[in-house]
Amino acid sequence: MKRSKSLKLALMGATILTMTACDNPDEVAAIFEDVDECAKYEGQDLDQCRQGWEEAKQEHIRTAPKYTSVADCQADFGEGQCEQAPQQTTSGGSVFMPMMMGYMMGSMLSGGGRSNVATQPLYRSADDPKTFRTGDNQKVSSKTGVQKVPSTVTSRPTTKTSTVRRGGFGTTAARTTSSTRSYGG
């Protein structure tokens, strides 16, 4: 009796783990530092590489973390890794964002055509410079090329409508919600 009860509990646990894994399946994504690297990768089309890069650049403006000072941005992304954003604060001051270090897009090598991966810019933080991250600070990969990534990083990143006042890329930074305005698009 105890043996069958243990077996049932083990099977129930395995079933739950299997179901959880199915809820968050991996997606096939193409991750590259630039168009040239993408075009050299077997199975990638130059036009798709260029289109992916352009889409990621547009997303970069919309979704990159925004900072009110270059020093705060560099504290999170490293010396020389930040640029001035096209947005300004409501008082006309500059806004800074990390430079785009690469991009992720769906891959034609995913089996059934383009995958469900949203084309988006990727960043590298000062404290983990080898790992690509999304604009929402989700770890993606430390490698380039076509690969499986967690489905949790493949959705379109959120639009950043606030600026970060000081340090802590992601959740530990203080934010000011009414200090930026966007021009166009």
PDB file of C-alpha atoms in Angstrom, residues 13-143:
ATOM      1  CA  GLY A  13       5.016  15.384  -9.065  1.00  0.00           C
ATOM      2  CA  ALA A  14       6.439  14.418 -12.451  1.00  0.00           C
ATOM      3  CA  THR A  15       3.168  15.374 -14.144  1.00  0.00           C
ATOM      4  CA  ILE A  16       3.185  18.799 -12.494  1.00  0.00           C
ATOM      5  CA  LEU A  17       6.798  19.409 -13.561  1.00  0.00           C
ATOM      6  CA  THR A  18       5.995  18.351 -17.114  1.00  0.00           C
ATOM      7  CA  MET A  19       2.953  20.614 -17.262  1.00  0.00           C
ATOM      8  CA  THR A  20       4.943  23.547 -15.883  1.00  0.00           C
ATOM      9  CA  ALA A  21       7.653  23.008 -18.498  1.00  0.00           C
ATOM     10  CA  CYS A  22       4.999  22.988 -21.228  1.00  0.00           C
ATOM     11  CA  ASP A  23       3.652  26.333 -20.016  1.00  0.00           C
ATOM     12  CA  ASN A  24       6.991  28.044 -20.697  1.00  0.00           C
ATOM     13  CA  PRO A  25       8.511  26.304 -23.711  1.00  0.00           C
ATOM     14  CA  ASP A  26      11.701  27.558 -25.274  1.00  0.00           C
ATOM     15  CA  GLU A  27      11.563  29.487 -28.543  1.00  0.00           C
ATOM     16  CA  VAL A  28      14.116  29.476 -31.339  1.00  0.00           C
ATOM     17  CA  ALA A  29      15.629  32.935 -31.728  1.00  0.00           C
ATOM     18  CA  ALA A  30      18.449  34.510 -33.707  1.00  0.00           C
ATOM     19  CA  ILE A  31      20.749  36.695 -31.593  1.00  0.00           C
ATOM     20  CA  PHE A  32      23.416  38.837 -33.219  1.00  0.00           C
ATOM     21  CA  GLU A  33      25.580  41.842 -32.408  1.00  0.00           C
ATOM     22  CA  ASP A  34      25.041  43.439 -35.835  1.00  0.00           C
ATOM     23  CA  VAL A  35      23.820  42.888 -39.410  1.00  0.00           C
ATOM     24  CA  ASP A  36      27.208  41.618 -40.625  1.00  0.00           C
ATOM     25  CA  GLU A  37      27.345  38.881 -38.004  1.00  0.00           C
ATOM     26  CA  CYS A  38      23.760  37.895 -38.829  1.00  0.00           C
ATOM     27  CA  ALA A  39      24.423  37.749 -42.583  1.00  0.00           C
ATOM     28  CA  LYS A  40      27.447  35.464 -42.088  1.00  0.00           C
ATOM     29  CA  TYR A  41      25.398  32.944 -40.118  1.00  0.00           C
ATOM     30  CA  GLU A  42      24.254  29.980 -42.213  1.00  0.00           C
ATOM     31  CA  GLY A  43      20.539  30.091 -42.988  1.00  0.00           C
ATOM     32  CA  GLN A  44      20.109  33.818 -42.338  1.00  0.00           C
ATOM     33  CA  ASP A  45      19.033  36.084 -45.204  1.00  0.00           C
ATOM     34  CA  LEU A  46      20.769  39.487 -45.536  1.00  0.00           C
ATOM     35  CA  ASP A  47      17.466  41.326 -46.103  1.00  0.00           C
ATOM     36  CA  GLN A  48      15.950  39.721 -43.009  1.00  0.00           C
ATOM     37  CA  CYS A  49      19.065  40.613 -41.025  1.00  0.00           C
ATOM     38  CA  ARG A  50      18.763  44.260 -42.099  1.00  0.00           C
ATOM     39  CA  GLN A  51      15.024  44.342 -41.438  1.00  0.00           C
ATOM     40  CA  GLY A  52      15.547  42.830 -37.976  1.00  0.00           C
ATOM     41  CA  TRP A  53      18.250  45.395 -37.172  1.00  0.00           C
ATOM     42  CA  GLU A  54      16.034  48.305 -38.248  1.00  0.00           C
ATOM     43  CA  GLU A  55      13.074  46.988 -36.224  1.00  0.00           C
ATOM     44  CA  ALA A  56      15.321  46.546 -33.185  1.00  0.00           C
ATOM     45  CA  LYS A  57      16.648  50.124 -33.553  1.00  0.00           C
ATOM     46  CA  GLN A  58      13.076  51.467 -33.514  1.00  0.00           C
ATOM     47  CA  GLU A  59      12.255  49.335 -30.480  1.00  0.00           C
ATOM     48  CA  HIS A  60      15.483  50.556 -28.849  1.00  0.00           C
ATOM     49  CA  ILE A  61      14.215  54.138 -28.811  1.00  0.00           C
ATOM     50  CA  ARG A  62      10.879  53.016 -27.353  1.00  0.00           C
ATOM     51  CA  THR A  63      11.979  50.358 -24.863  1.00  0.00           C
ATOM     52  CA  ALA A  64      15.521  51.126 -23.646  1.00  0.00           C
ATOM     53  CA  PRO A  65      15.813  52.081 -19.970  1.00  0.00           C
ATOM     54  CA  LYS A  66      15.963  55.895 -19.706  1.00  0.00           C
ATOM     55  CA  TYR A  67      18.120  57.900 -17.276  1.00  0.00           C
ATOM     56  CA  THR A  68      18.233  61.571 -16.294  1.00  0.00           C
ATOM     57  CA  SER A  69      22.046  61.559 -16.149  1.00  0.00           C
ATOM     58  CA  VAL A  70      24.768  59.841 -18.133  1.00  0.00           C
ATOM     59  CA  ALA A  71      26.501  58.891 -14.844  1.00  0.00           C
ATOM     60  CA  ASP A  72      23.421  56.945 -13.680  1.00  0.00           C
ATOM     61  CA  CYS A  73      23.212  55.151 -17.019  1.00  0.00           C
ATOM     62  CA  GLN A  74      26.919  54.301 -16.930  1.00  0.00           C
ATOM     63  CA  ALA A  75      26.578  52.975 -13.375  1.00  0.00           C
ATOM     64  CA  ASP A  76      24.258  50.299 -14.784  1.00  0.00           C
ATOM     65  CA  PHE A  77      25.799  49.727 -18.225  1.00  0.00           C
ATOM     66  CA  GLY A  78      29.443  50.754 -17.982  1.00  0.00           C
ATOM     67  CA  GLU A  79      31.703  53.608 -18.995  1.00  0.00           C
ATOM     68  CA  GLY A  80      31.086  54.736 -22.582  1.00  0.00           C
ATOM     69  CA  GLN A  81      28.077  52.423 -23.009  1.00  0.00           C
ATOM     70  CA  CYS A  82      25.350  55.109 -22.949  1.00  0.00           C
ATOM     71  CA  GLU A  83      23.996  57.606 -25.455  1.00  0.00           C
ATOM     72  CA  GLN A  84      21.623  60.550 -25.458  1.00  0.00           C
ATOM     73  CA  ALA A  85      18.017  59.540 -26.133  1.00  0.00           C
ATOM     74  CA  PRO A  86      15.845  61.460 -28.612  1.00  0.00           C
ATOM     75  CA  GLN A  87      13.394  62.213 -25.778  1.00  0.00           C
ATOM     76  CA  GLN A  88      13.797  65.094 -23.339  1.00  0.00           C
ATOM     77  CA  THR A  89      12.536  65.674 -19.819  1.00  0.00           C
ATOM     78  CA  THR A  90       9.517  67.956 -19.417  1.00  0.00           C
ATOM     79  CA  SER A  91      11.915  70.724 -18.369  1.00  0.00           C
ATOM     80  CA  GLY A  92      13.950  70.252 -21.567  1.00  0.00           C
ATOM     81  CA  GLY A  93      16.800  68.285 -20.020  1.00  0.00           C
ATOM     82  CA  SER A  94      18.608  65.409 -21.669  1.00  0.00           C
ATOM     83  CA  VAL A  95      17.655  61.761 -21.260  1.00  0.00           C
ATOM     84  CA  PHE A  96      20.218  58.960 -21.581  1.00  0.00           C
ATOM     85  CA  MET A  97      19.883  55.297 -22.484  1.00  0.00           C
ATOM     86  CA  PRO A  98      22.244  52.344 -22.916  1.00  0.00           C
ATOM     87  CA  MET A  99      23.637  51.623 -26.364  1.00  0.00           C
ATOM     88  CA  MET A 100      22.151  48.709 -28.246  1.00  0.00           C
ATOM     89  CA  MET A 101      24.658  45.836 -28.020  1.00  0.00           C
ATOM     90  CA  GLY A 102      22.807  43.411 -30.277  1.00  0.00           C
ATOM     91  CA  TYR A 103      19.376  42.254 -31.332  1.00  0.00           C
ATOM     92  CA  MET A 104      17.110  39.248 -31.189  1.00  0.00           C
ATOM     93  CA  MET A 105      14.631  38.189 -33.837  1.00  0.00           C
ATOM     94  CA  GLY A 106      12.652  35.148 -34.860  1.00  0.00           C
ATOM     95  CA  SER A 107      14.552  32.650 -36.958  1.00  0.00           C
ATOM     96  CA  MET A 108      13.561  30.995 -40.214  1.00  0.00           C
ATOM     97  CA  LEU A 109      15.391  27.967 -38.805  1.00  0.00           C
ATOM     98  CA  SER A 110      12.689  27.485 -36.153  1.00  0.00           C
ATOM     99  CA  GLY A 111      10.991  24.830 -38.264  1.00  0.00           C
ATOM    100  CA  GLY A 112       7.678  26.346 -39.272  1.00  0.00           C
ATOM    101  CA  GLY A 113       8.720  29.700 -40.630  1.00  0.00           C
ATOM    102  CA  ARG A 114       9.219  32.759 -38.440  1.00  0.00           C
ATOM    103  CA  SER A 115       8.770  32.086 -34.729  1.00  0.00           C
ATOM    104  CA  ASN A 116       6.825  33.999 -32.078  1.00  0.00           C
ATOM    105  CA  VAL A 117       9.939  35.897 -31.020  1.00  0.00           C
ATOM    106  CA  ALA A 118       9.498  39.685 -30.986  1.00  0.00           C
ATOM    107  CA  THR A 119      12.336  41.523 -32.714  1.00  0.00           C
ATOM    108  CA  GLN A 120      14.002  43.628 -30.043  1.00  0.00           C
ATOM    109  CA  PRO A 121      17.242  45.318 -28.994  1.00  0.00           C
ATOM    110  CA  LEU A 122      19.580  43.657 -26.524  1.00  0.00           C
ATOM    111  CA  TYR A 123      21.814  45.242 -23.895  1.00  0.00           C
ATOM    112  CA  ARG A 124      24.711  44.251 -21.630  1.00  0.00           C
ATOM    113  CA  SER A 125      24.894  45.475 -18.042  1.00  0.00           C
ATOM    114  CA  ALA A 126      28.074  46.581 -16.271  1.00  0.00           C
ATOM    115  CA  ASP A 127      27.751  43.817 -13.662  1.00  0.00           C
ATOM    116  CA  ASP A 128      27.225  41.038 -16.256  1.00  0.00           C
ATOM    117  CA  PRO A 129      28.818  42.301 -19.503  1.00  0.00           C
ATOM    118  CA  LYS A 130      28.869  38.922 -21.260  1.00  0.00           C
ATOM    119  CA  THR A 131      25.115  38.298 -21.094  1.00  0.00           C
ATOM    120  CA  PHE A 132      22.581  39.867 -23.442  1.00  0.00           C
ATOM    121  CA  ARG A 133      19.496  41.272 -21.694  1.00  0.00           C
ATOM    122  CA  THR A 134      16.182  42.660 -22.896  1.00  0.00           C
ATOM    123  CA  GLY A 135      15.025  46.212 -22.204  1.00  0.00           C
ATOM    124  CA  ASP A 136      13.041  44.708 -19.322  1.00  0.00           C
ATOM    125  CA  ASN A 137      16.286  43.329 -17.800  1.00  0.00           C
ATOM    126  CA  GLN A 138      15.550  39.692 -18.648  1.00  0.00           C
ATOM    127  CA  LYS A 139      18.651  37.531 -19.215  1.00  0.00           C
ATOM    128  CA  VAL A 140      18.642  36.136 -22.761  1.00  0.00           C
ATOM    129  CA  SER A 141      21.977  34.488 -23.588  1.00  0.00           C
ATOM    130  CA  SER A 142      25.729  34.982 -23.569  1.00  0.00           C
ATOM    131  CA  LYS A 143      26.057  33.547 -27.100  1.00  0.00           C
TER     132      LYS A 143
END
